[in-house]
Amino acid sequence: MHLLNADLHCHSVVSDGTLQPEELAERAHRNGVQLWALTDHDEVDGQARAAAAARALGLDYLSGCEISVSFAGTTVHIVGLGFDADDAHLRNGLAATRGGRGERAREMSEGLAKVGLRGAFDGALKYAGNPELIARTHFARWLVEVGACADTNEVFRRYLTEGKPGYVPHRWASLGDAVRWITAAGGIAVIAHPGRYKFTPTEEYALFSEFIAHGGRGVEVVTGSHTTAEYQTYTNMALEFGLLASRGSDFHSPDESHTDLGALPDLPGKLTPVWTALQERIARG
Ligand code: AMP
Ligand code: MN
Ligand code: MN
Ligand code: MN
């Protein structure tokens, strides 16, 4: 079970990835992935296509999404796995979470215009496969296109993070709502890439305890967003809090992502992989 090449975190054009769900399925399969989930931000519209493509390739599939949550003044991501993608309550919750993105994007564009970068809204929209899901990533791609920065990492550093001209604070879903939407739809909620949040130990402890109190059951330990040291940190956290462990590249694009689909170390043997608790939810390829 531990040695299964599971990749349970990636993005398609349905959110801020650059590949179609079918292209991701093929790439995952080619890279040796044995269990796959497409986890677009705040949207499950790619799920039927991803599941069908996986099935055609003989690849096992779990439904997925990555919900944006506001917690302790920070944006936290909660991955949902193995839920019923047609669940109306989950779909309504995700639609509400997506709701403020258009207005936020307009404000981001105004902020960028103030530092001489005009037309960012239309520029970013060109890159958004799903206009409802216009994200900072799409702004980053446009800013690279117009030569404002050399790559998207530089864009985030200079323009799109707290205190920078294109940054607009936003109120996402609550932690409890996100966990409940996933759980009530038959899935398991997982804290995405905990190493990325700049929490104090107290805030991080609060995130883990409140997440569990709401019914959350998993944490990403091995992810493209973690360093080797963080694999160890979150292995210990998973054991301390009794959480199931997940593994996923967070792949967005062949041109941008440094971790390819399936190209991750195995989960440490002392952890319980999240997929052991989702066996009945796996669509067998
Ligand atoms: P949003 O949901 O619009 O706030 O956009 C968040 C997305 O931006 C994340 O899902 C990542 O894909 C991307 N992102 C966030 N921070 C960075 C960064 N420092 N470098 C590159 N991409 C980033
Ligand atoms: Mn993203
Ligand atoms: Mn994320
Ligand atoms: Mn992600």
Coordinates of C-alpha atoms and ligand atoms in Angstrom, one line a residue:
M1 CA 0.0 0.0 0.0
H2 CA 2.8 2.4 0.9
L3 CA 4.6 1.7 -2.3
L4 CA 1.7 2.5 -4.5
N5 CA 2.5 5.4 -6.8
A6 CA -0.5 7.6 -5.9
D7 CA -0.6 11.2 -7.0
L8 CA -3.6 12.8 -5.4
H9 CA -3.0 16.5 -6.1
C10 CA -2.8 18.3 -9.5
H11 CA -4.6 21.0 -11.6
S12 CA -6.1 21.2 -15.1
V13 CA -7.3 24.1 -17.2
V14 CA -10.6 23.8 -15.2
S15 CA -8.7 25.8 -12.6
D16 CA -5.1 27.1 -13.0
G17 CA -3.3 24.2 -14.7
T18 CA -2.3 24.4 -18.4
L19 CA -3.2 20.8 -19.4
Q20 CA -6.6 19.3 -20.2
P21 CA -7.9 16.6 -17.7
E22 CA -7.2 14.0 -20.5
E23 CA -3.7 15.2 -21.0
L24 CA -3.0 14.9 -17.3
A25 CA -4.4 11.4 -17.2
E26 CA -2.1 10.4 -20.0
R27 CA 0.9 12.1 -18.4
A28 CA 0.2 10.4 -15.0
H29 CA -0.2 7.0 -16.6
R30 CA 3.1 7.5 -18.6
N31 CA 4.9 8.5 -15.4
G32 CA 3.8 5.3 -13.6
V33 CA 1.1 6.7 -11.4
Q34 CA -1.2 3.9 -10.2
L35 CA -3.8 5.9 -8.4
W36 CA -4.7 9.4 -9.5
A37 CA -6.9 12.4 -8.5
L38 CA -7.4 15.7 -10.3
T39 CA -7.9 18.3 -7.6
D40 CA -8.8 21.6 -9.3
H41 CA -9.2 24.7 -7.1
D42 CA -12.8 25.2 -5.9
E43 CA -14.3 23.3 -8.9
V44 CA -15.3 19.8 -9.7
D45 CA -16.3 20.3 -13.3
G46 CA -13.3 18.3 -14.6
Q47 CA -14.1 15.2 -12.6
A48 CA -16.2 13.3 -15.1
R49 CA -13.6 13.9 -17.8
A50 CA -10.7 12.9 -15.5
A51 CA -12.5 9.7 -14.4
A52 CA -13.4 8.7 -17.9
A53 CA -9.8 9.3 -19.2
A54 CA -8.3 7.4 -16.3
R55 CA -10.7 4.5 -16.9
A56 CA -9.7 4.4 -20.6
L57 CA -6.1 4.1 -19.6
G58 CA -6.7 1.4 -16.9
L59 CA -5.7 3.9 -14.2
D60 CA -7.4 3.9 -10.8
Y61 CA -9.1 7.2 -9.9
L62 CA -10.3 9.1 -6.9
S63 CA -12.4 12.2 -7.2
G64 CA -10.7 15.4 -6.0
C65 CA -10.8 19.1 -5.4
E66 CA -8.8 21.7 -3.5
I67 CA -10.9 24.2 -1.5
S68 CA -9.6 27.7 -0.7
V69 CA -10.2 28.5 3.0
S70 CA -9.5 31.5 5.2
F71 CA -8.0 30.6 8.6
A72 CA -6.2 32.8 11.1
G73 CA -5.8 35.5 8.4
T74 CA -4.2 33.2 6.0
T75 CA -5.4 31.2 2.9
V76 CA -5.2 27.5 3.7
H77 CA -6.0 24.8 1.1
I78 CA -8.1 21.7 1.9
V79 CA -8.0 18.8 -0.5
G80 CA -11.1 16.6 -0.8
L81 CA -10.7 13.1 -2.0
G82 CA -13.2 10.3 -2.9
F83 CA -16.4 12.3 -2.5
D84 CA -19.5 12.1 -4.8
A85 CA -18.7 14.8 -7.4
D86 CA -22.4 15.2 -8.1
D87 CA -23.2 16.1 -4.5
A88 CA -25.4 19.3 -4.6
H89 CA -24.3 20.7 -1.3
L90 CA -20.6 20.4 -2.2
R91 CA -21.2 21.9 -5.6
N92 CA -23.1 24.8 -4.1
G93 CA -20.4 25.4 -1.6
L94 CA -17.7 25.4 -4.3
A95 CA -19.8 27.8 -6.4
A96 CA -20.1 30.2 -3.5
T97 CA -16.3 30.0 -2.9
R98 CA -15.6 30.8 -6.5
G99 CA -18.1 33.7 -6.4
G100 CA -15.8 36.5 -5.4
R101 CA -13.0 35.7 -7.8
G102 CA -14.1 38.0 -10.6
E103 CA -14.4 41.1 -8.4
R104 CA -11.1 40.2 -6.7
A105 CA -9.4 40.0 -10.1
R106 CA -10.7 43.4 -11.1
E107 CA -9.2 44.8 -7.9
M108 CA -5.9 43.0 -8.5
S109 CA -5.9 44.6 -12.0
E110 CA -6.5 48.1 -10.5
G111 CA -3.6 47.5 -8.1
L112 CA -1.3 46.5 -11.0
A113 CA -2.4 49.5 -13.1
K114 CA -1.3 51.8 -10.3
V115 CA 2.3 50.6 -10.9
G116 CA 2.0 51.0 -14.6
L117 CA 0.9 47.4 -15.6
R118 CA -2.4 48.1 -17.5
G119 CA -4.8 45.6 -18.9
A120 CA -4.0 42.8 -16.4
F121 CA -7.7 41.7 -16.0
D122 CA -8.1 41.0 -19.7
G123 CA -4.6 39.6 -20.0
A124 CA -5.2 37.2 -17.1
L125 CA -8.6 36.2 -18.4
K126 CA -7.0 35.0 -21.7
Y127 CA -5.1 32.4 -19.6
A128 CA -8.1 31.3 -17.6
G129 CA -9.6 28.1 -19.1
N130 CA -12.5 28.7 -16.7
P131 CA -13.3 32.4 -16.2
E132 CA -15.0 31.7 -12.9
L133 CA -11.7 30.4 -11.6
I134 CA -9.6 33.4 -12.5
A135 CA -6.6 33.0 -10.2
R136 CA -3.3 34.7 -9.4
T137 CA -1.6 32.1 -11.5
H138 CA -3.3 33.5 -14.6
F139 CA -2.1 37.0 -13.8
A140 CA 1.4 35.6 -13.3
R141 CA 1.4 34.0 -16.7
W142 CA 0.3 37.3 -18.3
L143 CA 2.9 39.3 -16.4
V144 CA 5.6 36.9 -17.8
E145 CA 4.1 37.3 -21.3
V146 CA 4.4 41.1 -21.2
G147 CA 8.0 40.8 -19.9
A148 CA 7.3 42.3 -16.4
C149 CA 9.1 39.3 -14.9
A150 CA 11.2 36.4 -16.1
D151 CA 9.0 33.7 -14.5
T152 CA 5.9 33.1 -12.5
N153 CA 7.8 32.7 -9.2
E154 CA 9.3 36.2 -9.6
V155 CA 5.8 37.5 -10.4
F156 CA 4.4 36.1 -7.1
R157 CA 7.4 37.6 -5.2
R158 CA 7.2 41.0 -6.7
Y159 CA 3.5 41.5 -7.4
L160 CA 1.0 39.0 -6.1
T161 CA 1.8 38.3 -2.4
E162 CA 0.9 40.2 0.7
G163 CA 1.9 43.9 0.6
K164 CA 2.6 43.8 -3.2
P165 CA 0.6 45.9 -5.8
G166 CA -1.5 43.0 -7.2
Y167 CA -2.4 41.4 -3.9
V168 CA -6.0 41.7 -2.7
P169 CA -6.9 40.0 0.6
H170 CA -9.9 37.7 0.1
R171 CA -12.4 35.9 2.3
W172 CA -12.6 32.3 1.2
A173 CA -14.7 29.4 2.7
S174 CA -14.5 28.7 6.4
L175 CA -12.5 25.6 7.5
G176 CA -15.5 23.9 9.0
D177 CA -17.7 24.4 5.9
A178 CA -15.0 23.1 3.5
V179 CA -14.4 20.0 5.7
R180 CA -18.1 19.3 6.0
W181 CA -18.9 19.7 2.3
I182 CA -16.3 17.1 1.5
T183 CA -17.2 14.7 4.4
A184 CA -20.9 14.9 3.8
A185 CA -20.3 14.0 0.2
G186 CA -18.6 10.8 1.3
G187 CA -15.0 12.0 0.9
I188 CA -12.0 12.6 3.2
A189 CA -10.7 16.1 3.9
V190 CA -6.9 16.6 3.8
I191 CA -4.8 19.6 4.8
A192 CA -2.9 20.5 1.7
H193 CA 0.9 21.3 1.8
P194 CA 0.9 22.5 5.5
G195 CA 4.6 23.5 5.1
R196 CA 3.6 26.4 2.9
Y197 CA 1.7 28.4 5.5
K198 CA 3.7 30.8 7.5
F199 CA 2.0 29.9 10.8
T200 CA 3.4 30.1 14.3
P201 CA 3.5 26.7 16.1
T202 CA 0.4 27.8 18.0
E203 CA -1.6 28.7 14.9
E204 CA -0.5 25.5 13.2
Y205 CA -1.6 23.5 16.2
A206 CA -5.0 25.3 16.1
L207 CA -5.3 24.5 12.4
F208 CA -4.7 20.8 12.9
S209 CA -7.0 20.6 16.0
E210 CA -9.9 22.6 14.5
F211 CA -9.6 20.6 11.3
I212 CA -9.9 17.4 13.2
A213 CA -12.8 18.7 15.3
H214 CA -14.7 19.5 12.1
G215 CA -14.1 15.9 10.8
G216 CA -10.9 16.3 8.8
R217 CA -8.9 13.1 8.6
G218 CA -5.8 13.6 6.5
V219 CA -2.7 15.7 5.8
E220 CA -0.4 15.9 2.8
V221 CA 3.0 14.7 3.9
V222 CA 4.8 14.1 0.6
T223 CA 4.0 17.0 -1.8
G224 CA 5.9 18.9 -4.4
S225 CA 5.5 21.9 -2.1
H226 CA 7.5 20.3 0.8
T227 CA 11.3 20.0 1.4
T228 CA 12.8 16.8 2.6
A229 CA 12.9 18.2 6.1
E230 CA 9.2 19.0 5.9
Y231 CA 8.4 15.4 5.0
Q232 CA 9.8 14.5 8.4
T233 CA 8.0 17.4 10.2
Y234 CA 4.6 16.4 8.8
T235 CA 5.2 12.7 9.2
N236 CA 5.6 13.5 12.9
M237 CA 2.5 15.7 12.9
A238 CA 0.4 13.0 11.1
L239 CA 1.4 10.5 13.8
E240 CA 0.9 13.0 16.6
F241 CA -2.6 13.9 15.4
G242 CA -3.6 10.4 14.2
L243 CA -4.1 11.6 10.6
L244 CA -4.0 9.7 7.4
A245 CA -1.2 10.7 5.0
S246 CA -1.5 11.9 1.4
R247 CA 0.9 12.2 -1.4
G248 CA 0.6 14.5 -4.4
S249 CA 2.8 16.5 -6.8
D250 CA 0.5 19.7 -7.1
F251 CA 1.5 19.6 -10.8
H252 CA 0.2 22.6 -12.7
S253 CA 2.1 22.8 -16.0
P254 CA 5.1 21.2 -17.8
D255 CA 6.6 24.7 -18.1
E256 CA 6.2 25.8 -14.5
S257 CA 6.0 22.8 -12.1
H258 CA 9.3 21.4 -10.7
T259 CA 7.6 18.2 -9.5
D260 CA 6.1 16.1 -12.3
L261 CA 3.1 13.8 -11.8
G262 CA 4.1 10.7 -9.9
A263 CA 7.7 11.9 -9.3
L264 CA 7.7 11.9 -5.5
P265 CA 9.3 9.8 -2.8
D266 CA 7.1 7.2 -1.2
L267 CA 5.2 7.9 2.0
P268 CA 7.2 6.8 5.1
G269 CA 6.2 3.3 6.1
K270 CA 5.0 4.2 9.6
L271 CA 2.2 6.3 8.1
T272 CA -1.3 5.1 7.1
P273 CA -1.9 6.2 3.5
V274 CA -5.2 8.1 2.9
W275 CA -6.1 5.6 0.2
T276 CA -6.4 2.7 2.6
A277 CA -9.5 4.5 4.0
L278 CA -10.9 5.1 0.5
Q279 CA -10.8 1.7 -1.1
E280 CA -14.5 1.6 -1.9
R281 CA -14.4 5.1 -3.4
I282 CA -11.7 4.2 -6.0
A283 CA -13.0 4.0 -9.5
R284 CA -11.1 1.0 -10.8
G285 CA -9.4 1.5 -14.2
Ligands
AMP1 P1 -5.4 32.1 -5.9 O1 -6.3 31.0 -5.6 O2 -6.0 33.0 -7.0 O3 -5.0 32.9 -4.7 O4 -4.1 31.6 -6.6 C1 -3.3 30.7 -5.8 C2 -2.4 29.8 -6.8 O5 -1.3 30.6 -7.1 C3 -1.9 28.6 -6.1 O6 -2.8 27.5 -6.2 C4 -0.6 28.3 -6.9 O7 -1.0 27.7 -8.1 C5 -0.2 29.7 -7.3 N1 0.9 30.2 -6.4 C6 0.8 30.7 -5.1 N2 2.0 31.1 -4.7 C7 2.9 30.9 -5.7 C8 4.3 31.2 -5.8 N3 5.0 31.7 -4.8 N4 4.8 30.8 -7.0 C9 4.1 30.3 -8.0 N5 2.8 30.0 -7.9 C10 2.2 30.3 -6.8
MN2 MN -2.9 26.6 -8.2
MN3 MN -2.6 24.7 -2.9
MN4 MN -2.8 22.7 -5.6

